[in-house]
């Protein structure tokens, strides 16, 4: 028994020495103990040096707004601190913004709620292809016209207003995407976890895939709609009477309130492939 106690005591001493060495190393690399949310930061501004038509945003743990303004250059206003870094560069007509945390940020007590909002401001007369990856925090996209819009939500939240674009793609791996109006030529959405909410979507084609989580599209106006559900739930309200649609359903398991039919008053199509989960669809004449 004494041997066991002695071993535990020696192990504890070794662990304590290891922690002390770690803390000293962090201190020598500018890490320090501070109260929660009290880390100092400064605001910096980046102005593009070339004419870019593509934006790539890789964002982590900050509130980030994309908006339009009267200027003629893309600008980025962002906070920086000892535990947060931002890297901005331009290449091949693409302006890239990457924000990340130093590795020891995950074990410190610094909060993110007190960080000011970061902003990327776009000339109001420009049309940009935008690619956004949200790993944490909240990203908001302003009303406006875009080229191609791609959103990859891994955590946190993505919020958009009235969006007009050529091709719209949104993948929700976790977190919540809240979209008001999407007007596009083609839309591709995938929910692997989390939630996708769209108030209205208008497109020639809509491809919705759900592997887990939920998708709720309150007003769908599409010529061709494809719904593929492996798990989770899809709620869709179609902006048209039921007889406007030809419906094909292939169901292995799960629930679907749609059944096979041939359109009698229109030329729109809905194709459903469900392996598990639920598909619930209604039409304007059923409300």
XYZ file of C-alpha atoms in Angstrom, residues 9-19:
11
model
C 2.921 10.939 -4.984
C 5.783 10.744 -7.470
C 3.337 10.752 -10.387
C 1.618 13.832 -9.010
C 4.922 15.635 -8.606
C 5.902 14.816 -12.199
C 2.536 16.072 -13.459
C 2.873 19.295 -11.449
C 6.342 19.877 -12.867
C 4.972 19.305 -16.374
C 2.200 21.849 -15.853
